[in-house]
PDB file of C-alpha atoms in Angstrom:
ATOM      1  CA  MET A   1      86.529 101.260 129.492  1.00 61.00           C
ATOM      2  CA  SER A   2      90.265 102.854 129.460  1.00 93.00           C
ATOM      3  CA  ILE A   3      91.724 104.416 126.526  1.00 95.00           C
ATOM      4  CA  ALA A   4      94.098 101.225 126.510  1.00 96.00           C
ATOM      5  CA  ASN A   5      91.189  99.034 126.264  1.00 96.00           C
ATOM      6  CA  ASN A   6      89.711 100.896 123.534  1.00 96.00           C
ATOM      7  CA  VAL A   7      92.759 100.977 121.080  1.00 97.00           C
ATOM      8  CA  LYS A   8      93.531  97.532 121.772  1.00 97.00           C
ATOM      9  CA  HIS A   9      89.586  96.916 120.872  1.00 97.00           C
ATOM     10  CA  VAL A  10      89.863  98.940 117.855  1.00 98.00           C
ATOM     11  CA  ARG A  11      92.832  97.428 116.599  1.00 98.00           C
ATOM     12  CA  GLN A  12      91.725  93.845 117.115  1.00 98.00           C
ATOM     13  CA  THR A  13      88.601  94.833 115.215  1.00 98.00           C
ATOM     14  CA  ILE A  14      90.456  96.156 112.412  1.00 98.00           C
ATOM     15  CA  GLU A  15      92.690  92.979 112.297  1.00 97.00           C
ATOM     16  CA  GLN A  16      89.829  90.813 112.118  1.00 97.00           C
ATOM     17  CA  HIS A  17      87.949  92.661 109.301  1.00 97.00           C
ATOM     18  CA  ARG A  18      90.909  93.460 106.852  1.00 95.00           C
ATOM     19  CA  ALA A  19      91.191  91.846 103.603  1.00 87.00           C
ATOM     20  CA  GLY A  20      94.896  91.689 103.734  1.00 92.00           C
ATOM     21  CA  GLN A  21      95.591  95.667 103.126  1.00 94.00           C
ATOM     22  CA  ASP A  22      97.508  97.797 105.981  1.00 97.00           C
ATOM     23  CA  VAL A  23      95.058  99.855 107.910  1.00 98.00           C
ATOM     24  CA  THR A  24      96.223 103.076 109.655  1.00 98.00           C
ATOM     25  CA  LEU A  25      94.017 104.151 112.437  1.00 98.00           C
ATOM     26  CA  ILE A  26      93.570 107.851 112.814  1.00 98.00           C
ATOM     27  CA  ALA A  27      92.457 108.789 116.108  1.00 98.00           C
ATOM     28  CA  VAL A  28      90.116 111.662 115.837  1.00 98.00           C
ATOM     29  CA  THR A  29      90.881 113.919 118.712  1.00 96.00           C
ATOM     30  CA  LYS A  30      88.710 117.132 117.876  1.00 93.00           C
ATOM     31  CA  SER A  31      86.613 116.795 120.767  1.00 91.00           C
ATOM     32  CA  VAL A  32      89.256 116.033 123.521  1.00 94.00           C
ATOM     33  CA  GLY A  33      91.900 117.748 125.163  1.00 92.00           C
ATOM     34  CA  PRO A  34      95.407 117.456 124.510  1.00 93.00           C
ATOM     35  CA  ASP A  35      95.664 115.027 127.816  1.00 94.00           C
ATOM     36  CA  VAL A  36      93.925 112.389 125.722  1.00 95.00           C
ATOM     37  CA  ALA A  37      95.452 112.933 122.854  1.00 96.00           C
ATOM     38  CA  THR A  38      98.686 112.150 124.854  1.00 96.00           C
ATOM     39  CA  ALA A  39      97.236 108.968 126.422  1.00 96.00           C
ATOM     40  CA  LEU A  40      96.503 107.650 122.893  1.00 97.00           C
ATOM     41  CA  TYR A  41     100.065 108.757 122.129  1.00 98.00           C
ATOM     42  CA  GLU A  42     101.335 106.650 124.996  1.00 97.00           C
ATOM     43  CA  GLU A  43      99.105 103.528 123.881  1.00 97.00           C
ATOM     44  CA  GLY A  44     101.135 103.529 120.439  1.00 98.00           C
ATOM     45  CA  VAL A  45      98.816 105.887 118.340  1.00 98.00           C
ATOM     46  CA  ARG A  46     100.698 107.772 115.902  1.00 98.00           C
ATOM     47  CA  HIS A  47      98.046 109.461 113.603  1.00 98.00           C
ATOM     48  CA  PHE A  48      95.632 112.174 114.795  1.00 98.00           C
ATOM     49  CA  GLY A  49      92.643 113.823 113.181  1.00 98.00           C
ATOM     50  CA  GLU A  50      91.604 117.137 113.610  1.00 97.00           C
ATOM     51  CA  ASN A  51      88.907 119.203 111.879  1.00 96.00           C
ATOM     52  CA  ARG A  52      89.918 122.644 112.909  1.00 96.00           C
ATOM     53  CA  PRO A  53      93.142 124.625 112.497  1.00 96.00           C
ATOM     54  CA  GLU A  54      93.033 125.404 116.275  1.00 95.00           C
ATOM     55  CA  GLY A  55      92.603 122.219 117.478  1.00 95.00           C
ATOM     56  CA  LEU A  56      95.397 120.869 115.014  1.00 96.00           C
ATOM     57  CA  LEU A  57      97.945 123.502 116.342  1.00 95.00           C
ATOM     58  CA  ALA A  58      97.218 122.815 119.860  1.00 95.00           C
ATOM     59  CA  LYS A  59      97.815 118.981 119.589  1.00 96.00           C
ATOM     60  CA  ALA A  60     100.933 119.561 117.699  1.00 96.00           C
ATOM     61  CA  GLU A  61     102.231 121.798 120.526  1.00 95.00           C
ATOM     62  CA  VAL A  62     102.106 118.458 122.942  1.00 96.00           C
ATOM     63  CA  LEU A  63     102.476 115.572 120.746  1.00 97.00           C
ATOM     64  CA  PRO A  64     105.894 114.332 120.135  1.00 97.00           C
ATOM     65  CA  ASP A  65     107.716 115.104 117.067  1.00 95.00           C
ATOM     66  CA  ASP A  66     106.709 111.484 115.243  1.00 97.00           C
ATOM     67  CA  ALA A  67     103.032 112.083 115.810  1.00 98.00           C
ATOM     68  CA  LEU A  68     101.326 112.833 112.477  1.00 98.00           C
ATOM     69  CA  ILE A  69      98.175 115.095 112.512  1.00 98.00           C
ATOM     70  CA  HIS A  70      95.636 114.597 109.600  1.00 98.00           C
ATOM     71  CA  PHE A  71      93.263 117.553 108.883  1.00 98.00           C
ATOM     72  CA  ILE A  72      89.913 115.867 108.237  1.00 97.00           C
ATOM     73  CA  GLY A  73      87.310 118.778 108.333  1.00 94.00           C
ATOM     74  CA  SER A  74      85.926 121.088 105.689  1.00 95.00           C
ATOM     75  CA  LEU A  75      88.817 123.412 104.957  1.00 96.00           C
ATOM     76  CA  GLN A  76      88.218 127.277 104.567  1.00 96.00           C
ATOM     77  CA  THR A  77      90.917 128.534 102.104  1.00 97.00           C
ATOM     78  CA  ARG A  78      91.739 131.446 104.468  1.00 97.00           C
ATOM     79  CA  LYS A  79      92.950 129.125 106.968  1.00 97.00           C
ATOM     80  CA  VAL A  80      95.212 126.824 104.975  1.00 98.00           C
ATOM     81  CA  ARG A  81      98.209 129.123 105.905  1.00 97.00           C
ATOM     82  CA  GLN A  82      97.703 128.435 109.647  1.00 97.00           C
ATOM     83  CA  ILE A  83      98.139 124.441 109.281  1.00 97.00           C
ATOM     84  CA  ILE A  84     100.253 123.889 106.362  1.00 97.00           C
ATOM     85  CA  ASP A  85     103.596 123.616 108.069  1.00 95.00           C
ATOM     86  CA  ARG A  86     102.027 121.276 110.569  1.00 96.00           C
ATOM     87  CA  VAL A  87      99.622 119.127 108.654  1.00 98.00           C
ATOM     88  CA  ALA A  88     100.629 115.409 107.535  1.00 98.00           C
ATOM     89  CA  ALA A  89      97.398 115.048 105.101  1.00 98.00           C
ATOM     90  CA  ILE A  90      94.227 116.662 104.268  1.00 98.00           C
ATOM     91  CA  HIS A  91      91.432 114.579 103.770  1.00 98.00           C
ATOM     92  CA  SER A  92      89.294 117.109 102.625  1.00 97.00           C
ATOM     93  CA  LEU A  93      90.454 118.321  99.160  1.00 98.00           C
ATOM     94  CA  ASP A  94      87.076 119.356  97.483  1.00 97.00           C
ATOM     95  CA  ARG A  95      87.652 122.350  95.127  1.00 97.00           C
ATOM     96  CA  LEU A  96      90.192 123.706  93.056  1.00 98.00           C
ATOM     97  CA  SER A  97      90.445 127.014  94.919  1.00 98.00           C
ATOM     98  CA  LEU A  98      91.591 125.006  97.830  1.00 98.00           C
ATOM     99  CA  ALA A  99      94.234 123.277  96.026  1.00 98.00           C
ATOM    100  CA  ALA A 100      95.492 126.335  94.374  1.00 98.00           C
ATOM    101  CA  GLU A 101      95.661 127.925  98.049  1.00 98.00           C
ATOM    102  CA  ILE A 102      97.426 124.860  99.282  1.00 98.00           C
ATOM    103  CA  ASP A 103     100.047 125.268  96.369  1.00 98.00           C
ATOM    104  CA  LYS A 104     100.629 128.649  97.143  1.00 98.00           C
ATOM    105  CA  ARG A 105     101.327 128.312 100.969  1.00 98.00           C
ATOM    106  CA  ALA A 106     103.310 124.870 100.680  1.00 98.00           C
ATOM    107  CA  ASN A 107     106.700 124.820 100.934  1.00 97.00           C
ATOM    108  CA  ARG A 108     106.693 121.083 100.258  1.00 98.00           C
ATOM    109  CA  VAL A 109     104.661 118.542  98.699  1.00 98.00           C
ATOM    110  CA  ILE A 110     101.323 117.855 100.543  1.00 98.00           C
ATOM    111  CA  ASP A 111      99.625 114.646 100.627  1.00 98.00           C
ATOM    112  CA  CYS A 112      95.691 114.987  99.990  1.00 98.00           C
ATOM    113  CA  PHE A 113      92.717 112.965  99.952  1.00 98.00           C
ATOM    114  CA  VAL A 114      90.098 114.393  97.324  1.00 98.00           C
ATOM    115  CA  GLN A 115      86.798 114.030  99.387  1.00 98.00           C
ATOM    116  CA  VAL A 116      83.827 112.392  97.327  1.00 97.00           C
ATOM    117  CA  ASN A 117      80.264 112.848  98.323  1.00 94.00           C
ATOM    118  CA  VAL A 118      79.076 109.365  97.137  1.00 94.00           C
ATOM    119  CA  SER A 119      75.824 109.161  98.884  1.00 83.00           C
ATOM    120  CA  GLY A 120      74.882 112.604  97.216  1.00 79.00           C
ATOM    121  CA  GLU A 121      73.602 113.744 100.395  1.00 79.00           C
ATOM    122  CA  ALA A 122      73.297 117.885 100.596  1.00 75.00           C
ATOM    123  CA  SER A 123      74.250 117.712 103.966  1.00 75.00           C
ATOM    124  CA  LYS A 124      77.895 116.456 103.202  1.00 81.00           C
ATOM    125  CA  HIS A 125      80.872 118.129 101.586  1.00 86.00           C
ATOM    126  CA  GLY A 126      82.774 116.545  98.721  1.00 95.00           C
ATOM    127  CA  ILE A 127      82.595 116.485  94.904  1.00 96.00           C
ATOM    128  CA  GLU A 128      80.658 114.724  92.935  1.00 95.00           C
ATOM    129  CA  LYS A 129      81.560 110.960  91.523  1.00 95.00           C
ATOM    130  CA  GLU A 130      81.267 112.065  87.925  1.00 95.00           C
ATOM    131  CA  GLU A 131      83.430 114.833  88.653  1.00 96.00           C
ATOM    132  CA  VAL A 132      86.602 113.120  90.188  1.00 97.00           C
ATOM    133  CA  HIS A 133      88.629 112.592  87.167  1.00 97.00           C
ATOM    134  CA  ALA A 134      88.397 115.814  85.641  1.00 97.00           C
ATOM    135  CA  PHE A 135      89.117 117.371  89.188  1.00 98.00           C
ATOM    136  CA  ILE A 136      92.087 115.026  89.487  1.00 98.00           C
ATOM    137  CA  GLU A 137      93.481 116.027  85.993  1.00 97.00           C
ATOM    138  CA  ASN A 138      92.998 119.743  87.053  1.00 98.00           C
ATOM    139  CA  CYS A 139      95.269 119.040  90.223  1.00 98.00           C
ATOM    140  CA  LYS A 140      98.129 118.176  88.032  1.00 98.00           C
ATOM    141  CA  GLN A 141      98.867 122.053  87.642  1.00 98.00           C
ATOM    142  CA  TYR A 142      99.576 122.237  91.500  1.00 98.00           C
ATOM    143  CA  PRO A 143     103.016 121.034  92.005  1.00 98.00           C
ATOM    144  CA  HIS A 144     102.655 120.909  95.518  1.00 98.00           C
ATOM    145  CA  ILE A 145      99.681 118.639  95.474  1.00 98.00           C
ATOM    146  CA  ARG A 146      99.825 115.038  95.738  1.00 98.00           C
ATOM    147  CA  VAL A 147      96.730 113.425  95.548  1.00 98.00           C
ATOM    148  CA  ILE A 148      97.322 109.930  97.765  1.00 98.00           C
ATOM    149  CA  GLY A 149      93.951 108.616  97.727  1.00 98.00           C
ATOM    150  CA  LEU A 150      90.131 109.292  97.953  1.00 98.00           C
ATOM    151  CA  MET A 151      88.111 110.192 101.060  1.00 98.00           C
ATOM    152  CA  THR A 152      84.304 109.818 101.675  1.00 97.00           C
ATOM    153  CA  MET A 153      81.546 109.564 104.816  1.00 94.00           C
ATOM    154  CA  ALA A 154      79.063 107.161 104.663  1.00 94.00           C
ATOM    155  CA  PRO A 155      75.348 107.996 105.543  1.00 92.00           C
ATOM    156  CA  PHE A 156      74.568 107.667 109.323  1.00 89.00           C
ATOM    157  CA  THR A 157      72.435 104.578 109.042  1.00 91.00           C
ATOM    158  CA  GLU A 158      72.505 101.148 110.656  1.00 90.00           C
ATOM    159  CA  ASP A 159      71.643  99.532 107.209  1.00 95.00           C
ATOM    160  CA  GLU A 160      74.713  97.664 106.230  1.00 96.00           C
ATOM    161  CA  SER A 161      73.814  97.439 102.358  1.00 96.00           C
ATOM    162  CA  VAL A 162      73.897 101.250 102.269  1.00 96.00           C
ATOM    163  CA  LEU A 163      77.230 101.271 104.293  1.00 97.00           C
ATOM    164  CA  ARG A 164      78.897  98.639 102.073  1.00 97.00           C
ATOM    165  CA  ASP A 165      77.481 100.142  98.855  1.00 97.00           C
ATOM    166  CA  THR A 166      79.013 103.443  99.639  1.00 96.00           C
ATOM    167  CA  PHE A 167      82.322 102.262 100.453  1.00 97.00           C
ATOM    168  CA  HIS A 168      82.410  99.808  97.634  1.00 97.00           C
ATOM    169  CA  GLN A 169      81.622 102.692  95.062  1.00 97.00           C
ATOM    170  CA  LEU A 170      84.525 104.650  96.738  1.00 98.00           C
ATOM    171  CA  ARG A 171      87.010 101.823  96.184  1.00 98.00           C
ATOM    172  CA  THR A 172      85.865 101.160  92.551  1.00 97.00           C
ATOM    173  CA  LEU A 173      86.140 104.845  91.539  1.00 97.00           C
ATOM    174  CA  ARG A 174      89.732 104.866  93.252  1.00 98.00           C
ATOM    175  CA  ASP A 175      90.687 101.709  91.418  1.00 98.00           C
ATOM    176  CA  ASP A 176      89.632 103.735  88.069  1.00 97.00           C
ATOM    177  CA  VAL A 177      91.914 106.564  89.212  1.00 97.00           C
ATOM    178  CA  LEU A 178      94.761 104.241  89.895  1.00 97.00           C
ATOM    179  CA  ALA A 179      94.725 102.846  86.629  1.00 97.00           C
ATOM    180  CA  LYS A 180      95.223 105.937  85.078  1.00 96.00           C
ATOM    181  CA  GLY A 181      98.966 105.951  86.429  1.00 96.00           C
ATOM    182  CA  TYR A 182      98.849 109.819  87.311  1.00 96.00           C
ATOM    183  CA  ALA A 183     102.352 110.907  88.478  1.00 96.00           C
ATOM    184  CA  HIS A 184     100.672 113.804  90.596  1.00 98.00           C
ATOM    185  CA  ALA A 185      97.865 111.421  91.875  1.00 98.00           C
ATOM    186  CA  PRO A 186      98.983 107.819  92.586  1.00 98.00           C
ATOM    187  CA  CYS A 187      95.558 107.406  94.725  1.00 98.00           C
ATOM    188  CA  THR A 188      96.400 104.374  96.242  1.00 98.00           C
ATOM    189  CA  GLU A 189      94.746 105.070  99.637  1.00 98.00           C
ATOM    190  CA  LEU A 190      90.889 104.742 100.822  1.00 98.00           C
ATOM    191  CA  SER A 191      90.232 107.040 104.148  1.00 98.00           C
ATOM    192  CA  MET A 192      86.911 105.845 105.149  1.00 98.00           C
ATOM    193  CA  GLY A 193      84.979 104.483 108.027  1.00 97.00           C
ATOM    194  CA  MET A 194      84.338 106.068 111.602  1.00 97.00           C
ATOM    195  CA  SER A 195      83.091 104.739 115.014  1.00 96.00           C
ATOM    196  CA  ASN A 196      79.845 103.417 113.633  1.00 95.00           C
ATOM    197  CA  ASP A 197      80.698 101.807 110.586  1.00 97.00           C
ATOM    198  CA  TYR A 198      84.388 101.327 110.445  1.00 98.00           C
ATOM    199  CA  PRO A 199      84.482  97.055 110.331  1.00 98.00           C
ATOM    200  CA  ILE A 200      82.535  97.476 106.898  1.00 97.00           C
ATOM    201  CA  ALA A 201      84.793 100.367 105.564  1.00 98.00           C
ATOM    202  CA  VAL A 202      88.062  97.833 106.150  1.00 98.00           C
ATOM    203  CA  GLU A 203      86.301  95.079 104.754  1.00 98.00           C
ATOM    204  CA  GLU A 204      85.392  97.161 101.526  1.00 97.00           C
ATOM    205  CA  GLY A 205      89.240  98.111 101.364  1.00 98.00           C
ATOM    206  CA  ALA A 206      89.706 101.212 103.570  1.00 98.00           C
ATOM    207  CA  SER A 207      93.560 102.089 104.324  1.00 98.00           C
ATOM    208  CA  PHE A 208      92.727 104.877 106.676  1.00 98.00           C
ATOM    209  CA  VAL A 209      89.807 104.714 109.260  1.00 98.00           C
ATOM    210  CA  ARG A 210      89.273 107.987 111.385  1.00 98.00           C
ATOM    211  CA  ILE A 211      87.912 106.848 114.846  1.00 98.00           C
ATOM    212  CA  GLY A 212      86.835 109.152 117.519  1.00 96.00           C
ATOM    213  CA  THR A 213      83.958 108.128 119.855  1.00 93.00           C
ATOM    214  CA  ILE A 214      84.729 105.026 120.626  1.00 96.00           C
ATOM    215  CA  LEU A 215      88.465 105.502 121.473  1.00 95.00           C
ATOM    216  CA  VAL A 216      87.682 108.439 123.924  1.00 90.00           C
ATOM    217  CA  GLN A 217      84.455 107.696 125.283  1.00 83.00           C
TER     218      GLN A 217
END
């Protein structure tokens, strides 16, 4: 399949499964070169995902100014300064030391997703569900942080019930935070769903999906 067909297929699938909400497609370009990112842009993609500062900066050099590049990987505190001026949003805020560094380095408000380890898997990053409210409360001390939503990665499984439960738990948690009415944490968004599970994530309320393999294969 071509890039054009891949993008068309993913968009059609999102449209078929969404429950009325707007869904933003983030093309994960961490494993491909700038030429593929440019081809995706030419097909109307405007949101891109990178998990390393080097990759983010390389794509930022070649993509037009209206391309928005999201940082979707685990972010080392010492590398915040490399991306802070070029990133559209950070999807992996998972500790207060990272929030403090973002706040220190930023000269504007940075949109962030709090990463939650819903599944409890030791291999996954993110804070525990029970810690989310306290964590977001503590983010209030950092004026350059705006928590726009929650993010999670589901277990890699074909068991639809496990996937659906993971995404449903994140949505419920998001709704609880949203109900608090925090000025610094509007928390209206859900970043969840990847190539293998995004239709289910969209059905469960995802507003951002992070798609790599099936777009660029």
